[in-house]
mmCIF file of C-alpha atoms in Angstrom:
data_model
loop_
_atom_site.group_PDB
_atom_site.id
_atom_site.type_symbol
_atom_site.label_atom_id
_atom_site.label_comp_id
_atom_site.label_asym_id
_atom_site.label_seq_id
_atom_site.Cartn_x
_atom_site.Cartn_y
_atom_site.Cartn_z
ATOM 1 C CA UNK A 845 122.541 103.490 87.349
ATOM 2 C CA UNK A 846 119.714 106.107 87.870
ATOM 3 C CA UNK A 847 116.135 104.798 86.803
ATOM 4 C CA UNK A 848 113.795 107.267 85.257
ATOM 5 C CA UNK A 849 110.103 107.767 84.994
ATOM 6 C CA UNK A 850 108.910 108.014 81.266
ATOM 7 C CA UNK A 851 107.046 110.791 81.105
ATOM 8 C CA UNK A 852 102.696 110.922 81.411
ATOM 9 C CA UNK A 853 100.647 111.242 78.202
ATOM 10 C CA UNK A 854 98.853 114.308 79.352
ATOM 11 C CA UNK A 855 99.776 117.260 81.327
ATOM 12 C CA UNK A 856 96.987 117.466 83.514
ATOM 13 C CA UNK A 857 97.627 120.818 85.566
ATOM 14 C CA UNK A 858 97.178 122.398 81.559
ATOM 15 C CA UNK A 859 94.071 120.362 80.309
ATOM 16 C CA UNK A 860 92.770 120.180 83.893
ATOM 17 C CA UNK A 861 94.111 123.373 86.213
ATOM 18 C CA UNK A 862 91.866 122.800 88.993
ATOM 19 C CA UNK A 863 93.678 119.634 89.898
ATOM 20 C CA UNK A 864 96.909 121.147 90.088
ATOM 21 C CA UNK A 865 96.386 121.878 94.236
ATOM 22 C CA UNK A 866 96.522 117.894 94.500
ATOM 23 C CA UNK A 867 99.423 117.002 93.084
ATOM 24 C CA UNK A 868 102.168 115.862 95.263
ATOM 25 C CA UNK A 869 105.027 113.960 95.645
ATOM 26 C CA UNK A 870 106.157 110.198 95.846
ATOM 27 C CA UNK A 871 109.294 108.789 96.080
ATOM 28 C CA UNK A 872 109.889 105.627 94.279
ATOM 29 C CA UNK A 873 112.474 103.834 95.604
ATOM 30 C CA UNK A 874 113.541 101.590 92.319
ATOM 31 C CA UNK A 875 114.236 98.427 94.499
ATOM 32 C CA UNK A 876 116.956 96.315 92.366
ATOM 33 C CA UNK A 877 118.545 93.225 93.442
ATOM 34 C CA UNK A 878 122.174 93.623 95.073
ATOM 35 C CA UNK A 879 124.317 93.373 98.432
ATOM 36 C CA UNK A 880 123.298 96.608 100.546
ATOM 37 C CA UNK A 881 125.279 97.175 103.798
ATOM 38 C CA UNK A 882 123.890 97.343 106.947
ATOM 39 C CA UNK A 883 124.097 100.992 106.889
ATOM 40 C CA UNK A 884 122.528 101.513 103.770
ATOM 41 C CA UNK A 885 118.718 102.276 102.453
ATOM 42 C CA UNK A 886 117.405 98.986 101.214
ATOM 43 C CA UNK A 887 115.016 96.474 101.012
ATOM 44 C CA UNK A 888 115.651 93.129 102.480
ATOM 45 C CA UNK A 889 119.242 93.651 103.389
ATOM 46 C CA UNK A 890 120.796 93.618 106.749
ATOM 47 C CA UNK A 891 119.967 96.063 109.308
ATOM 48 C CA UNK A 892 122.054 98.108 111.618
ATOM 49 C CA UNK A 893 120.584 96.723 114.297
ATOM 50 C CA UNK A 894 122.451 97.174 117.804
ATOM 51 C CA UNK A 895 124.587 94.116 119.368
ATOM 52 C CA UNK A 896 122.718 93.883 122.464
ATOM 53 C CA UNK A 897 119.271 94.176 121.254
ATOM 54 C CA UNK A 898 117.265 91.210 121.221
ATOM 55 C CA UNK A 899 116.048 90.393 117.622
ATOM 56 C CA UNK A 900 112.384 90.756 117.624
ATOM 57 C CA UNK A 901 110.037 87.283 117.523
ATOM 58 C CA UNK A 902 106.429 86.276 116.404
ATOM 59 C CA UNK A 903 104.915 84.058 118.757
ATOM 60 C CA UNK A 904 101.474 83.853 116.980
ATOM 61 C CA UNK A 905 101.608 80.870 115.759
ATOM 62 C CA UNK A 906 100.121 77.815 116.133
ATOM 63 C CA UNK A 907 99.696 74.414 114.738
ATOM 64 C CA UNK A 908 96.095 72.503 113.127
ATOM 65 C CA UNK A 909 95.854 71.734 117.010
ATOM 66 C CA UNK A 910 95.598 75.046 118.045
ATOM 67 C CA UNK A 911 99.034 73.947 119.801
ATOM 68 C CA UNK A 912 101.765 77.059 120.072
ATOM 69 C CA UNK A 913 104.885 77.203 117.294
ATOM 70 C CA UNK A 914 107.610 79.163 117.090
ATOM 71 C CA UNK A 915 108.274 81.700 118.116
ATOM 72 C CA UNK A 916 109.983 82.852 114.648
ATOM 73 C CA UNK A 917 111.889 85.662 113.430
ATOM 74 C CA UNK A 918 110.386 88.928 112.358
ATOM 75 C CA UNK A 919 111.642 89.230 108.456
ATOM 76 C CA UNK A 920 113.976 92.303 108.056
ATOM 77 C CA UNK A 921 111.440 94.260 105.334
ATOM 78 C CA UNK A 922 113.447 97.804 104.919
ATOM 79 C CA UNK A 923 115.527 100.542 106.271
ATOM 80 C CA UNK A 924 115.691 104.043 105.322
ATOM 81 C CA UNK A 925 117.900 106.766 106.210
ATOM 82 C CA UNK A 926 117.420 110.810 106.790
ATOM 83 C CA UNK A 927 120.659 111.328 103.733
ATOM 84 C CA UNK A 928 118.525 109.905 101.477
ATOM 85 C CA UNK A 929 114.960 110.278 102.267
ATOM 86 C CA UNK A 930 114.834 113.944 104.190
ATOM 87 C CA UNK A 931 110.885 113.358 103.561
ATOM 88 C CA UNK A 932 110.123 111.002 106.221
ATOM 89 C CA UNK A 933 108.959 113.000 109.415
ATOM 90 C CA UNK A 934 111.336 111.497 111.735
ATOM 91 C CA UNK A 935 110.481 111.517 115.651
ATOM 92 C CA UNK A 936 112.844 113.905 117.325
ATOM 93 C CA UNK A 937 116.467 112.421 117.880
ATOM 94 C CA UNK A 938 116.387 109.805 115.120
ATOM 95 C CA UNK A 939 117.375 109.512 111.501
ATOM 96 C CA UNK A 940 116.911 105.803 110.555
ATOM 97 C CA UNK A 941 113.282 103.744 109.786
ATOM 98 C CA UNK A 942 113.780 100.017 110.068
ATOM 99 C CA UNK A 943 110.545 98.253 109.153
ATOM 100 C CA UNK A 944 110.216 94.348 110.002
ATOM 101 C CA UNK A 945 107.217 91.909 109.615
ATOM 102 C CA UNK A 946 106.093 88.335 110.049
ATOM 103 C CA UNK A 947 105.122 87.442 106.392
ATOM 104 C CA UNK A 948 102.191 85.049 107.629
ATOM 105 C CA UNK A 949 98.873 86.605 107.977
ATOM 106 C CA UNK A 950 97.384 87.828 110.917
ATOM 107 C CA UNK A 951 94.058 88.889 112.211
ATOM 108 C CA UNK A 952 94.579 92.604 112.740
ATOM 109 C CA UNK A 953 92.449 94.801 115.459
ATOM 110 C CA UNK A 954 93.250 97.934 112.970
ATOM 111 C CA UNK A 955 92.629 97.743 110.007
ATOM 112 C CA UNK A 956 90.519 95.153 110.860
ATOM 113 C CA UNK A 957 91.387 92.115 108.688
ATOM 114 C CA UNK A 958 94.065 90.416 107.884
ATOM 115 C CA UNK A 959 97.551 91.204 107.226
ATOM 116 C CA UNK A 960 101.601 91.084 108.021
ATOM 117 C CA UNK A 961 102.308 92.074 111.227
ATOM 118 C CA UNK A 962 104.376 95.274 111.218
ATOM 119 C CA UNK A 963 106.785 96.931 113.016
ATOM 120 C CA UNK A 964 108.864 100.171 112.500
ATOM 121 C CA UNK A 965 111.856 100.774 114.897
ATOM 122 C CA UNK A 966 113.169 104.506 115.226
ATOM 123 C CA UNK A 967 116.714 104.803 115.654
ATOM 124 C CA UNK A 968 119.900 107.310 116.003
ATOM 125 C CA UNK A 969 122.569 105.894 113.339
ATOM 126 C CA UNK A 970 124.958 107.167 115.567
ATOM 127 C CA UNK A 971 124.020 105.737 118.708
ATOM 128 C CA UNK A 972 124.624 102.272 117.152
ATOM 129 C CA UNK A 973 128.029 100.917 117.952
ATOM 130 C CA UNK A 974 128.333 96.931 117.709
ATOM 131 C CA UNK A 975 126.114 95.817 115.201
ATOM 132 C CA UNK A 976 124.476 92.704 115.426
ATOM 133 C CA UNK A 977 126.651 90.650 113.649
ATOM 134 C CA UNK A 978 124.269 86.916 113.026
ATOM 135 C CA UNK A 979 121.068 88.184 112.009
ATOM 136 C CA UNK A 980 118.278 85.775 111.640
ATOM 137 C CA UNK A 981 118.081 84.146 108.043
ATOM 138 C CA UNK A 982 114.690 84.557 106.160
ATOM 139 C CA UNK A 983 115.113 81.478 104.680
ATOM 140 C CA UNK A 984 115.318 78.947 107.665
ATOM 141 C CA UNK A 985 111.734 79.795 108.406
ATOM 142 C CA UNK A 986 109.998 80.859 105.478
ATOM 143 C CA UNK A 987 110.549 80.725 101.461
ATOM 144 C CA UNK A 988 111.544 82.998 99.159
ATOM 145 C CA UNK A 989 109.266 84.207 96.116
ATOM 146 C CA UNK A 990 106.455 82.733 97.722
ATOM 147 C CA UNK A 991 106.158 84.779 100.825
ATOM 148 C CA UNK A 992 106.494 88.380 101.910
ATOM 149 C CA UNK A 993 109.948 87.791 102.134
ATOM 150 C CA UNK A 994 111.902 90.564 100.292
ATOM 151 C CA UNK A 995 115.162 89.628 98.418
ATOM 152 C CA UNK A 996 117.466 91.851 99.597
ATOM 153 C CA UNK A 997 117.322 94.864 97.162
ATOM 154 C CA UNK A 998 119.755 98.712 96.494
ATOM 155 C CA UNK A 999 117.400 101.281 95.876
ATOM 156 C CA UNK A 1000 117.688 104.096 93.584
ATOM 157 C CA UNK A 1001 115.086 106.983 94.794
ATOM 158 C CA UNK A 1002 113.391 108.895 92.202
ATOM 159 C CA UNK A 1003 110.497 111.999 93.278
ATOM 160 C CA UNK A 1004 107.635 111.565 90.891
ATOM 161 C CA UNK A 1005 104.518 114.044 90.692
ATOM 162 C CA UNK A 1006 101.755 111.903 91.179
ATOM 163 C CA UNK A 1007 97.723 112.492 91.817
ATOM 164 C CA UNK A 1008 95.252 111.221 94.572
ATOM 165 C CA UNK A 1009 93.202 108.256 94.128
ATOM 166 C CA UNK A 1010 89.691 109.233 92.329
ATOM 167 C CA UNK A 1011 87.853 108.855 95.477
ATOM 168 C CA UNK A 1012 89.960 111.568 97.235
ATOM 169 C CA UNK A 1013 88.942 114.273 94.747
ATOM 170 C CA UNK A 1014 85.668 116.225 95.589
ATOM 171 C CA UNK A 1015 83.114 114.593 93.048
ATOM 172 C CA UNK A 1016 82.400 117.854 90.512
ATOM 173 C CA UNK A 1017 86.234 117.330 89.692
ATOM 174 C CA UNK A 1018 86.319 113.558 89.691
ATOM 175 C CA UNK A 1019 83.277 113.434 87.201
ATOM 176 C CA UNK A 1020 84.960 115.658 84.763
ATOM 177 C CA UNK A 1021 88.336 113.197 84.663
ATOM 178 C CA UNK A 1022 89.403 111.376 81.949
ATOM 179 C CA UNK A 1023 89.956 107.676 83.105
ATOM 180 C CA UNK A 1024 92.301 106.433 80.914
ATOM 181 C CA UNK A 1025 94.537 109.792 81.037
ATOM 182 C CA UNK A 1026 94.246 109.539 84.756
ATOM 183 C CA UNK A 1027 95.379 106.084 85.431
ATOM 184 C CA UNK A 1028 98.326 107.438 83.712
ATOM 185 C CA UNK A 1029 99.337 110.137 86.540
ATOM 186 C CA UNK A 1030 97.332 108.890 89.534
ATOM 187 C CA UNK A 1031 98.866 106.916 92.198
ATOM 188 C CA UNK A 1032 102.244 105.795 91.488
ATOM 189 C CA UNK A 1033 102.530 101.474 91.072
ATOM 190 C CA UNK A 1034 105.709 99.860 92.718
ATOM 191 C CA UNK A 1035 107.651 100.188 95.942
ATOM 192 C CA UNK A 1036 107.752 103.812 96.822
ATOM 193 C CA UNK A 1037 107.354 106.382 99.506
ATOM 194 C CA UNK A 1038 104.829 108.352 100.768
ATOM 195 C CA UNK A 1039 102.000 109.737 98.017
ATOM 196 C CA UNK A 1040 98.989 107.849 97.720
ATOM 197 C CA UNK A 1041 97.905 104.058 97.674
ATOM 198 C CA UNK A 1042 95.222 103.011 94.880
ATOM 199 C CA UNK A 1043 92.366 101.326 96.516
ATOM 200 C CA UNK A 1044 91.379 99.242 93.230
ATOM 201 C CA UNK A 1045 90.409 95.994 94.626
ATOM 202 C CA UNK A 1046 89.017 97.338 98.110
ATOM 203 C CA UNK A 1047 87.761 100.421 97.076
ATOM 204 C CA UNK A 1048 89.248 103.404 100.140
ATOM 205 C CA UNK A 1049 88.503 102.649 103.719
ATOM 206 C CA UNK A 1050 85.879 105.051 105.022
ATOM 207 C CA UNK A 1051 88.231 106.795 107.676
ATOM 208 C CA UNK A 1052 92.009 106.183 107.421
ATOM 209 C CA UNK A 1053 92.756 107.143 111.583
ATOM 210 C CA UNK A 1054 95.394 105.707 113.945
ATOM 211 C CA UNK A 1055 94.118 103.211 116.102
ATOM 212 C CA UNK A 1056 95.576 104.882 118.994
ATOM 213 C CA UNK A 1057 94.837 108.387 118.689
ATOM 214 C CA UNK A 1058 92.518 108.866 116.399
ATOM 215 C CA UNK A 1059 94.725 111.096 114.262
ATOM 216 C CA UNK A 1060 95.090 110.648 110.305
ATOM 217 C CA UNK A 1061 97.129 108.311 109.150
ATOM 218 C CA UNK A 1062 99.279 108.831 106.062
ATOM 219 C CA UNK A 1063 100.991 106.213 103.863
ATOM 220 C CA UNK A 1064 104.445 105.465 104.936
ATOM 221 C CA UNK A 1065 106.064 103.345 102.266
ATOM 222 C CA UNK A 1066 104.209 101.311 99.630
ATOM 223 C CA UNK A 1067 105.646 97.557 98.905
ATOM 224 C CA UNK A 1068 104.196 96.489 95.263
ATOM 225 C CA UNK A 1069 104.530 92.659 93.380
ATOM 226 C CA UNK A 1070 105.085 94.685 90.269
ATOM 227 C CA UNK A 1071 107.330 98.251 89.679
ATOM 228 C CA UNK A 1072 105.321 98.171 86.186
ATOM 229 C CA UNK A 1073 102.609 96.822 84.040
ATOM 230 C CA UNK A 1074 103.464 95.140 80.502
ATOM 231 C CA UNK A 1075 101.636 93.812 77.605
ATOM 232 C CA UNK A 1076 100.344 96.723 76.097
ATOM 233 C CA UNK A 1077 101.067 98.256 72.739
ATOM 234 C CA UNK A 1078 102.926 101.064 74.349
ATOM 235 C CA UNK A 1079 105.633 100.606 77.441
ATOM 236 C CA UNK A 1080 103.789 101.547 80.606
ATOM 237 C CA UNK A 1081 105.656 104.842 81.658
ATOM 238 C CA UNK A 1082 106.519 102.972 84.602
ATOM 239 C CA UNK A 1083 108.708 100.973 83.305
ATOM 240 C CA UNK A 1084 112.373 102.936 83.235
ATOM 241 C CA UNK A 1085 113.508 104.391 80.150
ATOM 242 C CA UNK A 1086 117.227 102.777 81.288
ATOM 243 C CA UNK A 1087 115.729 99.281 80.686
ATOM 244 C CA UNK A 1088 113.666 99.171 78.001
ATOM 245 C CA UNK A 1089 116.045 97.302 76.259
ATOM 246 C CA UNK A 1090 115.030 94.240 78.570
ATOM 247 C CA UNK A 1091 113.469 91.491 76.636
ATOM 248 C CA UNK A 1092 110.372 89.982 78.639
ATOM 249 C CA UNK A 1093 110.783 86.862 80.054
ATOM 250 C CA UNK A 1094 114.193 87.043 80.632
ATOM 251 C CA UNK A 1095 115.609 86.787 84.074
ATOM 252 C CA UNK A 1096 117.193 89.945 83.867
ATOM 253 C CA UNK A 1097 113.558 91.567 82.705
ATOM 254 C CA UNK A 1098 111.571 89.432 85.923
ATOM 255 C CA UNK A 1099 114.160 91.028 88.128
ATOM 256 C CA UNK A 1100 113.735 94.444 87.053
ATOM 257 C CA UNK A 1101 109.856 94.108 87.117
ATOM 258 C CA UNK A 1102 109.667 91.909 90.469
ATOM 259 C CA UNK A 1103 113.000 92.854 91.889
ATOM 260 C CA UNK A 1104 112.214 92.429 95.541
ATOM 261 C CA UNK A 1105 110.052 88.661 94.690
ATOM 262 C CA UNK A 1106 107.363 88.940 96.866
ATOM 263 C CA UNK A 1107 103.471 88.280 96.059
ATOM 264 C CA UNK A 1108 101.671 90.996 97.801
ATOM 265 C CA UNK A 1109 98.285 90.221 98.416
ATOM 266 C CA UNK A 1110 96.688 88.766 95.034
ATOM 267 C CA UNK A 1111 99.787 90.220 93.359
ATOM 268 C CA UNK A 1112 99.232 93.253 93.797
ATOM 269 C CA UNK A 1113 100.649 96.195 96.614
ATOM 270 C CA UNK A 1114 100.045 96.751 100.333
ATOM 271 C CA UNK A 1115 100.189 99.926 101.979
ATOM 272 C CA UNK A 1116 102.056 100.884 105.367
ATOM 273 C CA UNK A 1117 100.554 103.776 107.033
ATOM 274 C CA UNK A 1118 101.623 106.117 110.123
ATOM 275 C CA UNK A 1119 100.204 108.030 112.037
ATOM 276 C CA UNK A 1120 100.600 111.630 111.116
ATOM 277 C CA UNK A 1121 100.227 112.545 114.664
ATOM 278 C CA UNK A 1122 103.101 110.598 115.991
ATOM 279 C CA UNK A 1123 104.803 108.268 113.354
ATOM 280 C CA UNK A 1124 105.851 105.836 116.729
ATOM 281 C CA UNK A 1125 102.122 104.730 117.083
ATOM 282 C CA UNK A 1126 101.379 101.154 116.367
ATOM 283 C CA UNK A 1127 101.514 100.804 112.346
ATOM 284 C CA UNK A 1128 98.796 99.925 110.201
ATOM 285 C CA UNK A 1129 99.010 97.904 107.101
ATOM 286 C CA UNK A 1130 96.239 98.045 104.454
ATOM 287 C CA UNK A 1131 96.191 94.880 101.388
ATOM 288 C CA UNK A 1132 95.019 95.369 97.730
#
């Protein structure tokens, strides 16, 4: 079933024209619980992941001590192919992103803070022939719901117009924004990719640069607690016409609005961003 975007309360490019140079495009993947294949886009599922390539490990753990554990399993996070996301810039050669992460925290040398530890393999579909068959199980080492362990999740993409974060506009047009009207076409809530990430709760880092090159870094794929708000008088426009029948507080209704069941950060999204320079730089993962 295709989800769909209610539409925004205001056409801004009309009331607004001056904005209309920012306006770009997000994808939003519309993560739902189901069984993806290993050659599928998902979140959470299995990935193709070659036969004879070691699975990869965290070993920075350690116990009260300071004595060594582990080392565990990186978490399988998401995969995404060239058919159905021809926006990603892939490196020369490849067609498939396959993200993974330890879902503890770690102290991170950029950003500096603390985060998941990220990685993003860059692959050839084709070059894959035996596919690791026994993939590591989330759930022997960490918990579901409670960590930043997706539930594997289909996705449904969906490209949405969407506008910067206030603090990317110059200030003379920032100043003459209507909050309330804005929130409503502004950065895009829920798993998506590329756009824009809202810097609410952090307010925007200073300089968003790789930490090897220097370059700019731009936001990869967005991994939200929520794919919409509720509890006002109106439905949030985020919340897909095609279930709006959903009663709240149903299963089926928790599913659609937390499909993939992780808590990020305070429950609220994280951002992973590439280097627009060379996407197969080190990642870097920013936490609202």
């Amino acid at each position: 079933m295709a989800l769909t975007t209610g539409a925004p309360s205001v056409d801004l490019a009309q009331s607004l024209p001056e904005i209309a140079p920012y306006a770009r495009t997000t994808v939003r993947l519309h993560p739902r619980r189901g069984e993806p294949g290993v050659r599928d886009s998902h979140i959470g599922g299995p990935l193709l992941w070659p036969g004879a390539e070691p699975w990869p490990y965290c070993d920075e753990h350690k116990d009260i001590n300071g004595r060594p554990l582990g080392p565990y399993p990186l978490v399988a996070v998401a995969q995404l192919t060239a058919a159905d996301f021809p926006e990603i810039a892939f490196p020369a050669g490849t067609d498939l992103a396959q993200v993974l992460w330890c879902p503890d925290w770690h102290d991170q040398p950029h950003p500096e803070g603390w985060g998941q530890a990220c990685r993003v393999f860059w692959r050839r579909a084709a070059d894959v022939g035996e596919v690791l068959a026994e993939q590591p199980d989330p759930a022997e080492h960490w918990e579901y719901d409670s960590d930043m362990v997706p539930r594997p999740c289909v996705l449904d993409p969906e490209r949405v117009v969407e506008y910067p974060w206030p603090e990317e506009l110059p200030d003379d047009l920032r100043e003459r924004l209507d909050d309330h009207a804005y929130d409503d076409v502004s950065t895009v809530p829920g798993c998506k990719l590329g756009g824009g990430m809202g810097w609410a709760t952090t307010d925007m880092p200073l300089s968003l640069t790789c930490g090897d090159c220097g370059g700019p870094l731009a936001l990869f794929v967005q991994f939200d607690t929520y794919e919409f708000t509720y509890g006002g008088r109106e439905p949030d426009r985020f919340w897909p016409l095609e279930e709006r029948h959903l009663e709240p507080g149903t299963p089926a209704f928790n599913a659609a609005r937390e499909p993939t069941g992780m808590t990020v950060g305070r429950g609220s999204h994280a951002g992973l961003f590439l280097c627009a320079t060379d996407p197969t730089h080190p990642p870097s993962f920013f936490t609202q």
